[in-house]
């Protein structure tokens, strides 16, 4: 049984706006996610991989409109600081998604696109609580993670890029944790869960790429990744219960 304080209840309108995400997520898994390994490196795989992200973009825009009506050309950019930056973070992540279909040849462009996404998420969380008792913990975790993977890098460029990326994702995770710590709302809980799932998903990619092949790695990575983005999108809901 899930404790009441950890449950999230969505209204009918909120649930309906998530239908495109769940429908396209299932479609992507059925068509392009093998039980083991990664999806094929094809344009079709890119297209169906981006559909769930488009569904989450639609949800964030709908949340900015309080789920009244549908987005128009004049209302697709939210006025709210967090919603706007999370929207841009999702769009940058979608670019990274497309690049990582070709996970070897376009790994660095994908890494940079996700780094930009984390910058937007971090900025979006800027007003959500700056003080946290976990800040030093995330600093130490980030340093430990980088030092763990650093011997596997074969160039100074990759070392610098991963150092940058680790600092950004752990900074974003810290800020999301600080938000939940200071606010305690269901929205902040969803944001914190999304940030931590993002760290887990990227950790699985790194272990599989630089240390040891993991069984069912594609399914594990995409499940935690889409779960992370779902939680971050849901956290933009103002009246989340």
Short mmCIF file of C-alpha atoms in Angstrom, two decimals:
data_model
loop_
_atom_site.label_atom_id
_atom_site.label_comp_id
_atom_site.label_asym_id
_atom_site.label_seq_id
_atom_site.Cartn_x
_atom_site.Cartn_y
_atom_site.Cartn_z
CA UNK A 1 0.00 0.00 0.00
CA UNK A 2 1.22 3.49 -0.90
CA UNK A 3 1.04 5.99 2.00
CA UNK A 4 -1.48 8.78 1.48
CA UNK A 5 1.19 11.48 1.58
CA UNK A 6 2.97 9.83 -1.36
CA UNK A 7 -0.12 9.44 -3.55
CA UNK A 8 -0.83 11.86 -6.38
CA UNK A 9 -4.42 12.32 -7.53
CA UNK A 10 -5.12 13.85 -10.93
CA UNK A 11 -8.37 15.47 -11.95
CA UNK A 12 -10.29 14.23 -14.97
CA UNK A 13 -8.96 17.06 -17.16
CA UNK A 14 -5.38 16.48 -16.01
CA UNK A 15 -5.65 12.76 -16.72
CA UNK A 16 -7.08 13.35 -20.18
CA UNK A 17 -4.16 15.64 -21.07
CA UNK A 18 -1.76 12.79 -20.21
CA UNK A 19 -3.47 10.31 -22.54
CA UNK A 20 -1.31 11.28 -25.59
CA UNK A 21 1.84 10.64 -23.54
CA UNK A 22 0.81 7.22 -22.28
CA UNK A 23 -0.61 6.15 -25.66
CA UNK A 24 2.54 7.10 -27.58
CA UNK A 25 4.80 5.68 -24.84
CA UNK A 26 3.06 2.31 -25.23
CA UNK A 27 3.23 2.60 -29.02
CA UNK A 28 6.97 3.28 -28.88
CA UNK A 29 7.58 0.28 -26.63
CA UNK A 30 5.54 -2.06 -28.79
CA UNK A 31 7.13 -0.96 -32.07
CA UNK A 32 10.72 -0.08 -31.25
CA UNK A 33 11.79 -1.29 -27.81
CA UNK A 34 13.41 -4.74 -27.85
CA UNK A 35 13.41 -6.75 -24.63
CA UNK A 36 17.19 -6.52 -24.55
CA UNK A 37 19.53 -3.93 -26.05
CA UNK A 38 18.60 -0.62 -27.60
CA UNK A 39 16.07 0.45 -30.27
CA UNK A 40 17.16 0.31 -33.94
CA UNK A 41 19.03 3.33 -35.30
CA UNK A 42 16.36 4.48 -37.74
CA UNK A 43 14.35 7.62 -38.40
CA UNK A 44 11.22 5.69 -37.50
CA UNK A 45 12.69 5.02 -34.08
CA UNK A 46 13.40 8.74 -33.67
CA UNK A 47 9.85 9.69 -34.65
CA UNK A 48 8.12 7.32 -32.24
CA UNK A 49 10.62 8.11 -29.48
CA UNK A 50 9.78 11.82 -29.71
CA UNK A 51 6.00 11.35 -29.61
CA UNK A 52 5.83 10.79 -25.82
CA UNK A 53 7.93 13.93 -25.30
CA UNK A 54 5.50 15.85 -27.51
CA UNK A 55 2.73 14.54 -25.25
CA UNK A 56 4.50 15.95 -22.19
CA UNK A 57 5.06 19.30 -23.91
CA UNK A 58 1.32 19.36 -24.58
CA UNK A 59 0.67 18.60 -20.89
CA UNK A 60 2.91 21.43 -19.64
CA UNK A 61 1.25 23.95 -21.97
CA UNK A 62 -2.16 22.68 -20.83
CA UNK A 63 -1.09 23.07 -17.19
CA UNK A 64 -0.12 26.69 -17.89
CA UNK A 65 -3.67 27.23 -19.16
CA UNK A 66 -5.14 25.46 -16.10
CA UNK A 67 -6.37 22.75 -18.49
CA UNK A 68 -8.95 25.09 -20.02
CA UNK A 69 -9.20 24.79 -23.79
CA UNK A 70 -6.34 23.89 -26.07
CA UNK A 71 -3.05 25.69 -26.77
CA UNK A 72 -2.92 28.28 -29.53
CA UNK A 73 -0.05 30.01 -31.30
CA UNK A 74 -0.30 32.83 -28.74
CA UNK A 75 -0.44 30.66 -25.62
CA UNK A 76 2.02 27.83 -26.23
CA UNK A 77 4.80 29.57 -24.26
CA UNK A 78 3.77 29.64 -20.56
CA UNK A 79 4.10 32.88 -18.61
CA UNK A 80 4.93 31.07 -15.39
CA UNK A 81 8.70 30.91 -14.77
CA UNK A 82 8.89 27.22 -13.86
CA UNK A 83 6.45 26.03 -16.50
CA UNK A 84 8.23 27.99 -19.23
CA UNK A 85 11.68 26.66 -18.34
CA UNK A 86 10.44 23.10 -17.92
CA UNK A 87 8.85 23.36 -21.37
CA UNK A 88 12.17 24.41 -22.90
CA UNK A 89 13.93 21.70 -20.89
CA UNK A 90 11.62 19.10 -22.41
CA UNK A 91 12.29 20.42 -25.90
CA UNK A 92 16.07 20.32 -25.38
CA UNK A 93 15.74 16.79 -24.02
CA UNK A 94 13.81 15.80 -27.13
CA UNK A 95 16.80 16.89 -29.24
CA UNK A 96 18.99 14.71 -27.03
CA UNK A 97 16.55 11.83 -27.48
CA UNK A 98 16.86 12.09 -31.25
CA UNK A 99 20.67 12.16 -31.11
CA UNK A 100 20.96 9.19 -28.76
CA UNK A 101 19.12 6.92 -31.14
CA UNK A 102 22.58 6.88 -32.78
CA UNK A 103 24.11 6.31 -29.35
CA UNK A 104 27.70 6.03 -30.57
CA UNK A 105 28.07 8.52 -33.42
CA UNK A 106 25.86 11.25 -31.89
CA UNK A 107 26.56 10.63 -28.21
CA UNK A 108 28.33 13.96 -27.63
CA UNK A 109 25.64 16.11 -29.34
CA UNK A 110 23.04 14.19 -27.32
CA UNK A 111 24.98 14.79 -24.12
CA UNK A 112 25.17 18.52 -24.84
CA UNK A 113 21.45 18.71 -25.64
CA UNK A 114 20.56 17.08 -22.33
CA UNK A 115 23.01 19.42 -20.58
CA UNK A 116 21.05 22.36 -22.00
CA UNK A 117 17.86 20.70 -20.79
CA UNK A 118 19.23 20.45 -17.25
CA UNK A 119 20.15 24.13 -17.35
CA UNK A 120 16.52 24.95 -18.12
CA UNK A 121 15.27 22.64 -15.37
CA UNK A 122 17.72 24.18 -12.90
CA UNK A 123 16.67 27.71 -13.84
CA UNK A 124 13.02 26.70 -13.63
CA UNK A 125 13.62 25.53 -10.06
CA UNK A 126 15.48 28.71 -9.16
CA UNK A 127 12.58 30.19 -7.21
CA UNK A 128 11.57 26.93 -5.54
CA UNK A 129 13.96 26.86 -2.59
CA UNK A 130 17.67 27.54 -2.51
CA UNK A 131 18.54 26.22 0.92
CA UNK A 132 18.76 22.52 1.56
CA UNK A 133 20.43 20.27 4.07
CA UNK A 134 21.24 17.91 1.18
CA UNK A 135 23.37 20.32 -0.86
CA UNK A 136 26.67 18.96 0.43
CA UNK A 137 25.40 15.41 -0.09
CA UNK A 138 24.71 16.08 -3.77
CA UNK A 139 28.10 17.74 -4.18
CA UNK A 140 29.84 14.67 -2.74
CA UNK A 141 27.70 12.30 -4.81
CA UNK A 142 28.48 14.21 -7.99
CA UNK A 143 32.22 14.13 -7.29
CA UNK A 144 32.11 10.42 -6.43
CA UNK A 145 30.16 9.56 -9.58
CA UNK A 146 32.56 11.50 -11.78
CA UNK A 147 35.64 9.92 -10.18
CA UNK A 148 34.07 6.47 -10.56
CA UNK A 149 33.65 6.86 -14.33
CA UNK A 150 36.66 9.06 -15.08
CA UNK A 151 39.20 6.19 -15.62
CA UNK A 152 37.02 4.90 -18.48
CA UNK A 153 37.25 8.10 -20.54
CA UNK A 154 39.71 8.04 -23.43
CA UNK A 155 40.04 11.78 -24.05
CA UNK A 156 40.24 15.09 -22.25
CA UNK A 157 37.20 16.29 -24.20
CA UNK A 158 35.01 13.46 -22.91
CA UNK A 159 36.35 13.99 -19.39
CA UNK A 160 35.45 17.69 -19.50
CA UNK A 161 32.01 17.07 -21.02
CA UNK A 162 31.07 14.43 -18.47
CA UNK A 163 32.33 16.62 -15.62
CA UNK A 164 30.09 19.42 -16.90
CA UNK A 165 27.12 17.11 -17.33
CA UNK A 166 27.48 15.52 -13.89
CA UNK A 167 27.66 18.94 -12.24
CA UNK A 168 24.50 20.05 -14.06
CA UNK A 169 22.35 16.99 -13.38
CA UNK A 170 23.33 16.80 -9.72
CA UNK A 171 22.73 20.55 -9.33
CA UNK A 172 19.29 20.09 -10.86
CA UNK A 173 18.59 17.13 -8.55
CA UNK A 174 19.71 19.15 -5.53
CA UNK A 175 17.48 22.08 -6.46
CA UNK A 176 14.49 19.75 -6.96
CA UNK A 177 15.17 18.17 -3.55
CA UNK A 178 15.42 21.63 -1.98
CA UNK A 179 12.05 22.50 -3.48
CA UNK A 180 10.41 19.46 -1.90
CA UNK A 181 12.24 20.05 1.36
CA UNK A 182 11.02 23.63 1.66
CA UNK A 183 7.57 23.26 0.07
CA UNK A 184 6.38 19.70 0.75
CA UNK A 185 3.63 19.88 -1.87
CA UNK A 186 2.65 17.09 -4.24
CA UNK A 187 4.03 19.14 -7.14
CA UNK A 188 7.42 19.44 -5.46
CA UNK A 189 7.34 15.72 -4.62
CA UNK A 190 6.76 14.91 -8.29
CA UNK A 191 9.60 17.23 -9.32
CA UNK A 192 11.99 15.65 -6.82
CA UNK A 193 11.05 12.13 -7.96
CA UNK A 194 11.59 13.15 -11.60
CA UNK A 195 15.04 14.57 -10.91
CA UNK A 196 16.16 11.46 -9.01
CA UNK A 197 14.82 9.15 -11.72
CA UNK A 198 16.76 11.20 -14.29
CA UNK A 199 19.97 10.59 -12.30
CA UNK A 200 19.19 6.87 -12.17
CA UNK A 201 18.47 6.66 -15.90
CA UNK A 202 21.71 8.42 -16.84
CA UNK A 203 23.61 6.26 -14.37
CA UNK A 204 22.37 3.13 -16.12
CA UNK A 205 23.52 4.53 -19.48
CA UNK A 206 26.96 5.34 -18.08
CA UNK A 207 27.45 1.93 -16.46
CA UNK A 208 26.41 0.13 -19.63
CA UNK A 209 28.57 2.35 -21.85
CA UNK A 210 31.78 2.52 -19.83
CA UNK A 211 31.83 -0.41 -17.43
CA UNK A 212 29.72 -3.53 -17.96
CA UNK A 213 26.84 -4.36 -20.33
CA UNK A 214 23.57 -4.47 -18.40
CA UNK A 215 20.72 -6.90 -19.14
CA UNK A 216 17.53 -5.27 -20.40
CA UNK A 217 19.40 -1.96 -20.45
CA UNK A 218 17.26 -0.32 -23.14
CA UNK A 219 14.01 -1.02 -21.31
CA UNK A 220 15.42 0.05 -17.94
CA UNK A 221 16.88 3.28 -19.31
CA UNK A 222 13.78 4.32 -21.22
CA UNK A 223 11.39 3.36 -18.40
CA UNK A 224 13.27 5.43 -15.84
CA UNK A 225 13.81 8.24 -18.35
CA UNK A 226 10.17 8.57 -19.43
CA UNK A 227 9.15 8.22 -15.78
CA UNK A 228 11.50 11.08 -14.91
CA UNK A 229 10.15 13.36 -17.62
CA UNK A 230 6.57 12.45 -16.67
CA UNK A 231 7.17 13.43 -13.05
CA UNK A 232 8.83 16.70 -14.07
CA UNK A 233 5.92 17.53 -16.38
CA UNK A 234 3.31 16.69 -13.72
CA UNK A 235 5.18 18.91 -11.23
CA UNK A 236 4.14 21.94 -13.31
CA UNK A 237 0.52 21.37 -12.25
CA UNK A 238 -0.48 24.14 -9.87
CA UNK A 239 -3.26 22.35 -7.94
CA UNK A 240 -1.75 18.85 -7.80
CA UNK A 241 -3.41 16.87 -5.00
#
